[in-house]
Amino acid sequence: MLVIMKDHASSAEVQHVVDLLTEAGAEAHLSRGEVKTIIGVIGDREVIYTLELEGLAGVEQVIRVLKPYKLVGRDFQPQDTVVRVGGTAIGGGAFGVIAGPCSIESEDQMLTTARAARDSGATMLRGGAYKPRSSPYAFQGMGVEGLRLLRAAGDEVGLPVVTEVLDVRDTGTVAEYADILQVGARNMQNFRMLDELGETRKPVLLKRGLSATIEELLSAAEYVIKGGNRDVILCERGIRTFETHTRNTLDLAAVAALKILTHLPVVVDPSHATGRRDLIAPMARASVAAGADGLMIEVHPDPERARCDGPQSLTPTDFDALMRDIAPRVALEGKSLGESS
Ligand code: PEP
Ligand code: MN
């Protein structure tokens, strides 16, 4: 870390910063110019972060040289993390496809979708029982009854199930039914929830916040891993930009960047990223080419009657075509569906 002092900062101001750093166990290396003094700091980042040097008299700027995360970085663990669940895997050459409706609506809807997803080669089943809706008047999800239907459908077709934990108070209940716990975009920086999920022994699918930077996403994952849960899957689901043609803007560069920065598996959700059925296949193909370890795709047996996100949901027939389309591309990337090499 570098602490840049203001022009002509007094010796007392410089000394105060140095004293605080030394008391915290860090080394401070002074570089004095005629106008400016720069202090190079070496020490434990967790301690230095708590000092909040930016607010001190005479300090102009604090430049962080080290990244705010450690455990999720490739420096810490060069080899890919492989998240294994119920006989399938994501990461390290295993490509996962998580398919299912936006929200769980009925037994028939879940079973029909689950069978179709399995038959087309999906490796996991999704469905929301607790829905984060912008309007309080919109369908909020079936709750525990939905969790039960999702679990039953997953068991019936032999696929692990993924569902969202919307509120930290529901963590235990959702963990009873689900194989993977999803943190939605709106909860990516719900730090109490991330702590709580760090203590569970179920993998976590962490979706990128609507306006979260790559560094913020990685720092959120760091919370979960720091808590003791190493099984975190990151999900790029589009970010908010000025563009309105698509629901969000799919940030595929983030996928390629994440693959360099972190060992954690990265999946792409083109459904929420685009909001449009006709863009799912091209964006899914692009995601595979960008190095993604998997996809999350909304599929509904009757999208026109879906209670949530119908316009971006694929029919089982569309989904089957998508799977045929991406299969050779996944192989071209040296990956295989659901299996790690
Ligand atoms: C979802 O996957 O069901 C969902 C609500 O997505 P997001 O949190 O990315 O909006
Ligand atoms: Mn949805």
mmCIF file of C-alpha atoms and ligand atoms in Angstrom:
data_model
loop_
_atom_site.group_PDB
_atom_site.id
_atom_site.type_symbol
_atom_site.label_atom_id
_atom_site.label_comp_id
_atom_site.label_asym_id
_atom_site.label_seq_id
_atom_site.Cartn_x
_atom_site.Cartn_y
_atom_site.Cartn_z
ATOM 1 C CA MET A 1 0.000 0.000 0.000
ATOM 2 C CA LEU A 2 1.168 3.527 -0.736
ATOM 3 C CA VAL A 3 0.088 6.520 1.341
ATOM 4 C CA ILE A 4 0.489 9.733 -0.647
ATOM 5 C CA MET A 5 0.655 12.759 1.647
ATOM 6 C CA LYS A 6 -0.715 16.176 0.579
ATOM 7 C CA ASP A 7 1.724 18.745 -0.821
ATOM 8 C CA HIS A 8 3.732 20.184 2.057
ATOM 9 C CA ALA A 9 2.104 17.944 4.689
ATOM 10 C CA SER A 10 3.678 18.736 8.040
ATOM 11 C CA SER A 11 6.257 16.484 9.650
ATOM 12 C CA ALA A 12 3.813 15.909 12.513
ATOM 13 C CA GLU A 13 1.140 14.671 10.092
ATOM 14 C CA VAL A 14 3.604 12.321 8.413
ATOM 15 C CA GLN A 15 4.852 11.067 11.765
ATOM 16 C CA HIS A 16 1.287 10.401 12.968
ATOM 17 C CA VAL A 17 0.634 8.110 9.980
ATOM 18 C CA VAL A 18 3.950 6.336 10.509
ATOM 19 C CA ASP A 19 3.192 5.860 14.233
ATOM 20 C CA LEU A 20 -0.238 4.363 13.522
ATOM 21 C CA LEU A 21 1.242 1.945 10.999
ATOM 22 C CA THR A 22 4.079 0.916 13.285
ATOM 23 C CA GLU A 23 1.704 0.388 16.225
ATOM 24 C CA ALA A 24 -0.357 -1.892 13.932
ATOM 25 C CA GLY A 25 2.748 -3.960 13.254
ATOM 26 C CA ALA A 26 3.351 -2.704 9.697
ATOM 27 C CA GLU A 27 6.598 -1.383 8.204
ATOM 28 C CA ALA A 28 6.541 2.218 6.923
ATOM 29 C CA HIS A 29 9.129 3.306 4.351
ATOM 30 C CA LEU A 30 9.359 7.063 3.869
ATOM 31 C CA SER A 31 10.171 8.671 0.585
ATOM 32 C CA ARG A 32 10.481 12.449 1.016
ATOM 33 C CA GLY A 33 10.486 14.858 -1.901
ATOM 34 C CA GLU A 34 10.557 18.637 -1.779
ATOM 35 C CA VAL A 35 6.802 18.929 -1.963
ATOM 36 C CA LYS A 36 5.495 15.407 -1.455
ATOM 37 C CA THR A 37 6.067 12.593 0.964
ATOM 38 C CA ILE A 38 5.082 9.074 0.041
ATOM 39 C CA ILE A 39 4.899 6.278 2.599
ATOM 40 C CA GLY A 40 5.311 2.704 1.354
ATOM 41 C CA VAL A 41 3.600 0.250 3.683
ATOM 42 C CA ILE A 42 4.313 -3.452 4.115
ATOM 43 C CA GLY A 43 2.260 -5.511 6.535
ATOM 44 C CA ASP A 44 -0.810 -7.580 7.184
ATOM 45 C CA ARG A 45 -3.542 -6.294 4.857
ATOM 46 C CA GLU A 46 -6.305 -7.276 7.248
ATOM 47 C CA VAL A 47 -4.821 -5.021 9.943
ATOM 48 C CA ILE A 48 -3.915 -2.146 7.620
ATOM 49 C CA TYR A 49 -7.469 -2.088 6.214
ATOM 50 C CA THR A 50 -8.879 -1.315 9.663
ATOM 51 C CA LEU A 51 -6.768 1.845 10.008
ATOM 52 C CA GLU A 52 -8.743 3.862 7.423
ATOM 53 C CA LEU A 53 -5.791 6.115 6.683
ATOM 54 C CA GLU A 54 -7.696 8.096 4.030
ATOM 55 C CA GLY A 55 -9.381 10.187 6.712
ATOM 56 C CA LEU A 56 -6.208 11.351 8.484
ATOM 57 C CA ALA A 57 -4.925 14.921 8.386
ATOM 58 C CA GLY A 58 -2.362 15.461 5.647
ATOM 59 C CA VAL A 59 -3.250 12.293 3.708
ATOM 60 C CA GLU A 60 -4.158 12.859 0.060
ATOM 61 C CA GLN A 61 -4.630 9.336 -1.255
ATOM 62 C CA VAL A 62 -4.139 5.725 -0.290
ATOM 63 C CA ILE A 63 -3.247 3.382 -3.142
ATOM 64 C CA ARG A 64 -3.819 -0.289 -2.537
ATOM 65 C CA VAL A 65 -1.252 -2.428 -4.245
ATOM 66 C CA LEU A 66 -2.622 -5.708 -2.918
ATOM 67 C CA LYS A 67 -6.022 -7.029 -3.899
ATOM 68 C CA PRO A 68 -8.697 -6.958 -1.177
ATOM 69 C CA TYR A 69 -9.191 -10.708 -1.568
ATOM 70 C CA LYS A 70 -6.792 -13.575 -1.091
ATOM 71 C CA LEU A 71 -8.421 -17.001 -0.818
ATOM 72 C CA VAL A 72 -10.296 -16.729 -4.121
ATOM 73 C CA GLY A 73 -7.191 -15.681 -6.075
ATOM 74 C CA ARG A 74 -5.050 -17.778 -8.387
ATOM 75 C CA ASP A 75 -1.976 -16.676 -6.378
ATOM 76 C CA PHE A 76 -3.374 -18.557 -3.405
ATOM 77 C CA GLN A 77 -4.566 -21.593 -5.372
ATOM 78 C CA PRO A 78 -3.383 -21.920 -8.985
ATOM 79 C CA GLN A 79 -5.451 -24.973 -9.880
ATOM 80 C CA ASP A 80 -9.174 -24.760 -10.678
ATOM 81 C CA THR A 81 -11.679 -25.486 -7.925
ATOM 82 C CA VAL A 82 -14.011 -28.299 -8.920
ATOM 83 C CA VAL A 83 -17.386 -28.137 -7.181
ATOM 84 C CA ARG A 84 -18.873 -31.623 -6.946
ATOM 85 C CA VAL A 85 -22.469 -32.291 -6.125
ATOM 86 C CA GLY A 86 -24.594 -35.412 -6.464
ATOM 87 C CA GLY A 87 -22.437 -37.193 -9.069
ATOM 88 C CA THR A 88 -21.870 -34.125 -11.225
ATOM 89 C CA ALA A 89 -19.284 -31.347 -11.208
ATOM 90 C CA ILE A 90 -18.587 -27.784 -12.314
ATOM 91 C CA GLY A 91 -15.069 -26.408 -12.879
ATOM 92 C CA GLY A 92 -11.720 -27.876 -13.845
ATOM 93 C CA GLY A 93 -12.949 -29.156 -17.201
ATOM 94 C CA ALA A 94 -16.443 -30.070 -16.030
ATOM 95 C CA PHE A 95 -19.080 -27.964 -17.779
ATOM 96 C CA GLY A 96 -22.360 -27.623 -15.886
ATOM 97 C CA VAL A 97 -25.751 -26.710 -17.286
ATOM 98 C CA ILE A 98 -28.320 -25.624 -14.717
ATOM 99 C CA ALA A 99 -31.795 -25.529 -16.262
ATOM 100 C CA GLY A 100 -35.290 -24.931 -14.963
ATOM 101 C CA PRO A 101 -38.000 -22.360 -14.503
ATOM 102 C CA CYS A 102 -37.570 -18.943 -12.978
ATOM 103 C CA SER A 103 -40.084 -19.851 -10.296
ATOM 104 C CA ILE A 104 -41.566 -23.114 -9.104
ATOM 105 C CA GLU A 105 -45.286 -22.974 -9.886
ATOM 106 C CA SER A 106 -46.738 -26.482 -9.618
ATOM 107 C CA GLU A 107 -45.832 -30.155 -9.389
ATOM 108 C CA ASP A 108 -46.695 -30.702 -13.028
ATOM 109 C CA GLN A 109 -44.643 -27.706 -14.217
ATOM 110 C CA MET A 110 -41.612 -28.836 -12.192
ATOM 111 C CA LEU A 111 -41.789 -32.487 -13.260
ATOM 112 C CA THR A 112 -42.308 -31.673 -16.936
ATOM 113 C CA THR A 113 -39.376 -29.260 -16.907
ATOM 114 C CA ALA A 114 -37.151 -31.614 -14.905
ATOM 115 C CA ARG A 115 -37.712 -34.519 -17.302
ATOM 116 C CA ALA A 116 -37.108 -32.344 -20.346
ATOM 117 C CA ALA A 117 -33.987 -30.790 -18.802
ATOM 118 C CA ARG A 118 -32.553 -34.191 -17.939
ATOM 119 C CA ASP A 119 -33.396 -35.679 -21.354
ATOM 120 C CA SER A 120 -31.615 -32.811 -23.106
ATOM 121 C CA GLY A 121 -28.486 -33.207 -20.977
ATOM 122 C CA ALA A 122 -28.806 -30.589 -18.217
ATOM 123 C CA THR A 123 -26.619 -31.439 -15.232
ATOM 124 C CA MET A 124 -28.653 -29.610 -12.569
ATOM 125 C CA LEU A 125 -32.186 -28.412 -12.016
ATOM 126 C CA ARG A 126 -33.111 -24.898 -10.922
ATOM 127 C CA GLY A 127 -36.294 -23.226 -9.695
ATOM 128 C CA GLY A 128 -37.031 -20.330 -7.364
ATOM 129 C CA ALA A 129 -39.193 -20.845 -4.290
ATOM 130 C CA TYR A 130 -38.453 -17.383 -2.879
ATOM 131 C CA LYS A 131 -38.463 -14.766 -5.620
ATOM 132 C CA PRO A 132 -36.859 -11.323 -5.414
ATOM 133 C CA ARG A 133 -39.473 -9.243 -7.276
ATOM 134 C CA SER A 134 -39.264 -5.511 -7.900
ATOM 135 C CA SER A 135 -42.974 -5.141 -7.185
ATOM 136 C CA PRO A 136 -44.495 -6.332 -3.923
ATOM 137 C CA TYR A 137 -47.640 -7.207 -5.930
ATOM 138 C CA ALA A 138 -45.814 -9.681 -8.187
ATOM 139 C CA PHE A 139 -45.726 -13.432 -7.459
ATOM 140 C CA GLN A 140 -43.298 -13.939 -4.586
ATOM 141 C CA GLY A 141 -42.797 -17.699 -4.931
ATOM 142 C CA MET A 142 -44.291 -20.793 -3.316
ATOM 143 C CA GLY A 143 -41.944 -20.899 -0.322
ATOM 144 C CA VAL A 144 -41.417 -24.233 1.460
ATOM 145 C CA GLU A 145 -44.007 -25.995 -0.697
ATOM 146 C CA GLY A 146 -41.960 -24.933 -3.735
ATOM 147 C CA LEU A 147 -38.767 -26.283 -2.162
ATOM 148 C CA ARG A 148 -40.519 -29.607 -1.658
ATOM 149 C CA LEU A 149 -41.658 -29.751 -5.302
ATOM 150 C CA LEU A 150 -38.183 -28.862 -6.556
ATOM 151 C CA ARG A 151 -36.542 -31.539 -4.398
ATOM 152 C CA ALA A 152 -39.063 -34.149 -5.511
ATOM 153 C CA ALA A 153 -38.579 -33.299 -9.194
ATOM 154 C CA GLY A 154 -34.789 -33.386 -8.834
ATOM 155 C CA ASP A 155 -34.935 -36.758 -7.097
ATOM 156 C CA GLU A 156 -37.298 -38.125 -9.717
ATOM 157 C CA VAL A 157 -34.923 -37.331 -12.591
ATOM 158 C CA GLY A 158 -31.682 -37.743 -10.658
ATOM 159 C CA LEU A 159 -30.458 -34.136 -10.891
ATOM 160 C CA PRO A 160 -29.092 -31.997 -8.041
ATOM 161 C CA VAL A 161 -31.176 -28.892 -7.348
ATOM 162 C CA VAL A 162 -30.246 -25.209 -7.100
ATOM 163 C CA THR A 163 -32.453 -22.579 -5.492
ATOM 164 C CA GLU A 164 -32.155 -19.080 -4.069
ATOM 165 C CA VAL A 165 -31.845 -18.123 -0.425
ATOM 166 C CA LEU A 166 -33.604 -14.770 -0.401
ATOM 167 C CA ASP A 167 -33.374 -14.072 3.306
ATOM 168 C CA VAL A 168 -30.661 -15.090 5.720
ATOM 169 C CA ARG A 169 -33.374 -16.442 8.070
ATOM 170 C CA ASP A 170 -34.312 -19.068 5.468
ATOM 171 C CA THR A 171 -30.787 -20.462 5.059
ATOM 172 C CA GLY A 172 -31.400 -23.550 7.208
ATOM 173 C CA THR A 173 -34.725 -24.401 5.558
ATOM 174 C CA VAL A 174 -33.396 -23.958 2.019
ATOM 175 C CA ALA A 175 -30.290 -26.013 2.870
ATOM 176 C CA GLU A 176 -32.576 -28.889 3.974
ATOM 177 C CA TYR A 177 -33.964 -29.170 0.424
ATOM 178 C CA ALA A 178 -31.333 -27.796 -1.960
ATOM 179 C CA ASP A 179 -27.966 -29.152 -3.105
ATOM 180 C CA ILE A 180 -26.655 -25.714 -4.101
ATOM 181 C CA LEU A 181 -27.640 -22.460 -2.404
ATOM 182 C CA GLN A 182 -28.027 -19.512 -4.762
ATOM 183 C CA VAL A 183 -27.292 -15.958 -3.670
ATOM 184 C CA GLY A 184 -29.242 -13.649 -5.964
ATOM 185 C CA ALA A 185 -27.832 -10.506 -7.560
ATOM 186 C CA ARG A 186 -29.626 -8.323 -5.029
ATOM 187 C CA ASN A 187 -27.999 -10.143 -2.125
ATOM 188 C CA MET A 188 -24.426 -10.325 -3.424
ATOM 189 C CA GLN A 189 -23.319 -7.857 -0.783
ATOM 190 C CA ASN A 190 -25.551 -9.119 2.012
ATOM 191 C CA PHE A 191 -22.539 -9.722 4.187
ATOM 192 C CA ARG A 192 -24.430 -11.428 7.034
ATOM 193 C CA MET A 193 -25.822 -13.903 4.505
ATOM 194 C CA LEU A 194 -22.363 -14.520 3.031
ATOM 195 C CA ASP A 195 -21.007 -15.191 6.549
ATOM 196 C CA GLU A 196 -23.872 -17.586 7.223
ATOM 197 C CA LEU A 197 -23.289 -19.456 3.941
ATOM 198 C CA GLY A 198 -19.611 -19.697 4.808
ATOM 199 C CA GLU A 199 -20.669 -21.876 7.708
ATOM 200 C CA THR A 200 -22.864 -24.239 5.713
ATOM 201 C CA ARG A 201 -21.434 -27.245 3.923
ATOM 202 C CA LYS A 202 -23.471 -26.801 0.738
ATOM 203 C CA PRO A 203 -21.973 -25.225 -2.401
ATOM 204 C CA VAL A 204 -22.956 -21.616 -3.059
ATOM 205 C CA LEU A 205 -23.849 -20.119 -6.450
ATOM 206 C CA LEU A 206 -23.004 -16.439 -6.092
ATOM 207 C CA LYS A 207 -24.596 -14.163 -8.657
ATOM 208 C CA ARG A 208 -22.948 -10.875 -9.554
ATOM 209 C CA GLY A 209 -24.755 -7.816 -8.219
ATOM 210 C CA LEU A 210 -26.528 -5.529 -10.687
ATOM 211 C CA SER A 211 -23.855 -2.863 -10.323
ATOM 212 C CA ALA A 212 -21.061 -4.837 -8.723
ATOM 213 C CA THR A 213 -17.504 -4.673 -10.004
ATOM 214 C CA ILE A 214 -15.473 -7.811 -10.606
ATOM 215 C CA GLU A 215 -13.471 -6.985 -7.488
ATOM 216 C CA GLU A 216 -16.650 -6.672 -5.419
ATOM 217 C CA LEU A 217 -17.870 -10.043 -6.693
ATOM 218 C CA LEU A 218 -14.578 -11.651 -5.747
ATOM 219 C CA SER A 219 -14.615 -9.966 -2.343
ATOM 220 C CA ALA A 220 -18.134 -11.344 -1.747
ATOM 221 C CA ALA A 221 -16.874 -14.840 -2.605
ATOM 222 C CA GLU A 222 -13.973 -14.261 -0.215
ATOM 223 C CA TYR A 223 -16.500 -13.855 2.635
ATOM 224 C CA VAL A 224 -17.954 -17.314 1.978
ATOM 225 C CA ILE A 225 -14.576 -19.025 1.664
ATOM 226 C CA LYS A 226 -13.147 -17.204 4.679
ATOM 227 C CA GLY A 227 -16.070 -18.667 6.649
ATOM 228 C CA GLY A 228 -14.889 -22.174 5.757
ATOM 229 C CA ASN A 229 -16.943 -23.050 2.668
ATOM 230 C CA ARG A 230 -14.655 -23.443 -0.348
ATOM 231 C CA ASP A 231 -17.369 -24.520 -2.790
ATOM 232 C CA VAL A 232 -18.339 -21.266 -4.454
ATOM 233 C CA ILE A 233 -19.492 -20.929 -8.070
ATOM 234 C CA LEU A 234 -19.556 -17.406 -9.532
ATOM 235 C CA CYS A 235 -22.319 -16.353 -11.905
ATOM 236 C CA GLU A 236 -22.206 -13.513 -14.441
ATOM 237 C CA ARG A 237 -25.852 -12.519 -15.004
ATOM 238 C CA GLY A 238 -25.507 -9.147 -16.668
ATOM 239 C CA ILE A 239 -24.999 -5.707 -15.187
ATOM 240 C CA ARG A 240 -26.923 -2.439 -15.341
ATOM 241 C CA THR A 241 -25.805 -0.065 -18.071
ATOM 242 C CA PHE A 242 -27.426 2.687 -20.147
ATOM 243 C CA GLU A 243 -28.647 0.062 -22.658
ATOM 244 C CA THR A 244 -32.345 -0.712 -22.550
ATOM 245 C CA HIS A 245 -32.724 -3.085 -25.499
ATOM 246 C CA THR A 246 -31.619 -5.956 -23.299
ATOM 247 C CA ARG A 247 -32.689 -6.447 -19.673
ATOM 248 C CA ASN A 248 -29.056 -6.172 -18.545
ATOM 249 C CA THR A 249 -25.711 -6.059 -20.339
ATOM 250 C CA LEU A 250 -23.919 -9.389 -20.416
ATOM 251 C CA ASP A 251 -20.326 -8.714 -19.388
ATOM 252 C CA LEU A 252 -18.462 -11.502 -21.134
ATOM 253 C CA ALA A 253 -15.115 -9.811 -20.587
ATOM 254 C CA ALA A 254 -15.770 -10.349 -16.878
ATOM 255 C CA VAL A 255 -15.976 -14.092 -17.527
ATOM 256 C CA ALA A 256 -12.589 -14.159 -19.237
ATOM 257 C CA ALA A 257 -11.124 -11.853 -16.567
ATOM 258 C CA LEU A 258 -12.511 -13.969 -13.715
ATOM 259 C CA LYS A 259 -10.991 -17.089 -15.242
ATOM 260 C CA ILE A 260 -7.594 -15.377 -14.989
ATOM 261 C CA LEU A 261 -8.100 -13.908 -11.508
ATOM 262 C CA THR A 262 -9.763 -16.782 -9.667
ATOM 263 C CA HIS A 263 -9.726 -20.556 -9.419
ATOM 264 C CA LEU A 264 -13.483 -20.630 -8.756
ATOM 265 C CA PRO A 265 -15.834 -21.925 -11.484
ATOM 266 C CA VAL A 266 -17.662 -19.237 -13.450
ATOM 267 C CA VAL A 267 -21.086 -19.803 -14.995
ATOM 268 C CA VAL A 268 -23.103 -17.463 -17.211
ATOM 269 C CA ASP A 269 -26.835 -16.791 -16.962
ATOM 270 C CA PRO A 270 -27.802 -15.421 -20.393
ATOM 271 C CA SER A 271 -31.496 -15.536 -19.421
ATOM 272 C CA HIS A 272 -31.339 -12.719 -16.862
ATOM 273 C CA ALA A 273 -28.483 -11.031 -18.735
ATOM 274 C CA THR A 274 -30.530 -10.474 -21.888
ATOM 275 C CA GLY A 275 -34.171 -10.945 -20.844
ATOM 276 C CA ARG A 276 -34.895 -12.121 -24.394
ATOM 277 C CA ARG A 277 -35.416 -15.649 -25.624
ATOM 278 C CA ASP A 278 -33.873 -14.930 -29.042
ATOM 279 C CA LEU A 279 -30.555 -13.902 -27.500
ATOM 280 C CA ILE A 280 -30.036 -16.910 -25.228
ATOM 281 C CA ALA A 281 -28.435 -19.217 -27.803
ATOM 282 C CA PRO A 282 -25.919 -16.717 -29.243
ATOM 283 C CA MET A 283 -24.917 -15.573 -25.767
ATOM 284 C CA ALA A 284 -24.642 -19.169 -24.552
ATOM 285 C CA ARG A 285 -22.294 -19.944 -27.445
ATOM 286 C CA ALA A 286 -20.254 -16.837 -26.696
ATOM 287 C CA SER A 287 -20.073 -17.790 -23.008
ATOM 288 C CA VAL A 288 -18.618 -21.184 -23.855
ATOM 289 C CA ALA A 289 -16.035 -19.514 -26.088
ATOM 290 C CA ALA A 290 -15.189 -16.958 -23.371
ATOM 291 C CA GLY A 291 -14.173 -19.794 -21.049
ATOM 292 C CA ALA A 292 -17.265 -20.229 -18.869
ATOM 293 C CA ASP A 293 -17.529 -23.411 -16.799
ATOM 294 C CA GLY A 294 -21.262 -23.597 -17.194
ATOM 295 C CA LEU A 295 -24.584 -22.000 -18.000
ATOM 296 C CA MET A 296 -27.776 -21.264 -16.126
ATOM 297 C CA ILE A 297 -30.799 -21.261 -18.422
ATOM 298 C CA GLU A 298 -34.446 -20.578 -17.630
ATOM 299 C CA VAL A 299 -36.722 -23.220 -19.171
ATOM 300 C CA HIS A 300 -40.509 -23.355 -18.859
ATOM 301 C CA PRO A 301 -42.945 -25.835 -20.436
ATOM 302 C CA ASP A 302 -45.302 -22.983 -21.349
ATOM 303 C CA PRO A 303 -43.408 -19.656 -21.243
ATOM 304 C CA GLU A 304 -46.482 -17.625 -22.194
ATOM 305 C CA ARG A 305 -48.161 -18.705 -18.981
ATOM 306 C CA ALA A 306 -45.066 -18.442 -16.762
ATOM 307 C CA ARG A 307 -45.665 -16.494 -13.564
ATOM 308 C CA CYS A 308 -42.206 -14.973 -13.810
ATOM 309 C CA ASP A 309 -39.719 -14.234 -16.635
ATOM 310 C CA GLY A 310 -41.681 -15.920 -19.445
ATOM 311 C CA PRO A 311 -40.159 -13.704 -22.201
ATOM 312 C CA GLN A 312 -36.659 -14.985 -21.442
ATOM 313 C CA SER A 313 -37.628 -18.625 -20.834
ATOM 314 C CA LEU A 314 -36.886 -21.321 -23.410
ATOM 315 C CA THR A 315 -39.383 -24.050 -24.193
ATOM 316 C CA PRO A 316 -38.094 -27.608 -23.687
ATOM 317 C CA THR A 317 -37.741 -27.861 -27.486
ATOM 318 C CA ASP A 318 -35.646 -24.665 -27.649
ATOM 319 C CA PHE A 319 -33.548 -25.911 -24.758
ATOM 320 C CA ASP A 320 -32.910 -29.213 -26.491
ATOM 321 C CA ALA A 321 -31.732 -27.359 -29.592
ATOM 322 C CA LEU A 322 -29.475 -25.190 -27.441
ATOM 323 C CA MET A 323 -27.860 -28.224 -25.826
ATOM 324 C CA ARG A 324 -27.149 -29.767 -29.250
ATOM 325 C CA ASP A 325 -25.738 -26.455 -30.366
ATOM 326 C CA ILE A 326 -23.322 -26.024 -27.480
ATOM 327 C CA ALA A 327 -22.216 -29.652 -26.978
ATOM 328 C CA PRO A 328 -19.515 -29.624 -29.705
ATOM 329 C CA ARG A 329 -18.382 -26.161 -28.623
ATOM 330 C CA VAL A 330 -17.950 -27.360 -25.029
ATOM 331 C CA ALA A 331 -15.870 -30.280 -26.347
ATOM 332 C CA LEU A 332 -13.815 -27.871 -28.462
ATOM 333 C CA GLU A 333 -12.889 -26.035 -25.262
ATOM 334 C CA GLY A 334 -11.593 -29.330 -23.842
ATOM 335 C CA LYS A 335 -14.469 -29.634 -21.371
ATOM 336 C CA SER A 336 -17.133 -32.259 -20.852
ATOM 337 C CA LEU A 337 -20.678 -31.991 -19.599
ATOM 338 C CA GLY A 338 -20.810 -32.581 -15.856
ATOM 339 C CA GLU A 339 -17.531 -34.477 -15.682
ATOM 340 C CA SER A 340 -14.132 -33.270 -14.609
ATOM 341 C CA SER A 341 -11.146 -34.555 -16.523
HETATM 342 C C1 PEP B 1 -32.796 -16.017 -10.493
HETATM 343 O O1 PEP B 1 -31.809 -16.622 -10.965
HETATM 344 O O2 PEP B 1 -33.861 -16.581 -10.230
HETATM 345 C C2 PEP B 1 -32.720 -14.569 -10.245
HETATM 346 C C3 PEP B 1 -33.664 -13.936 -9.574
HETATM 347 O O3 PEP B 1 -31.626 -13.979 -10.774
HETATM 348 P P1 PEP B 1 -30.850 -12.643 -10.340
HETATM 349 O O4 PEP B 1 -30.631 -12.702 -8.853
HETATM 350 O O5 PEP B 1 -29.577 -12.753 -11.127
HETATM 351 O O6 PEP B 1 -31.702 -11.487 -10.760
HETATM 352 MN MN MN B 2 -35.885 -15.309 -13.484
#
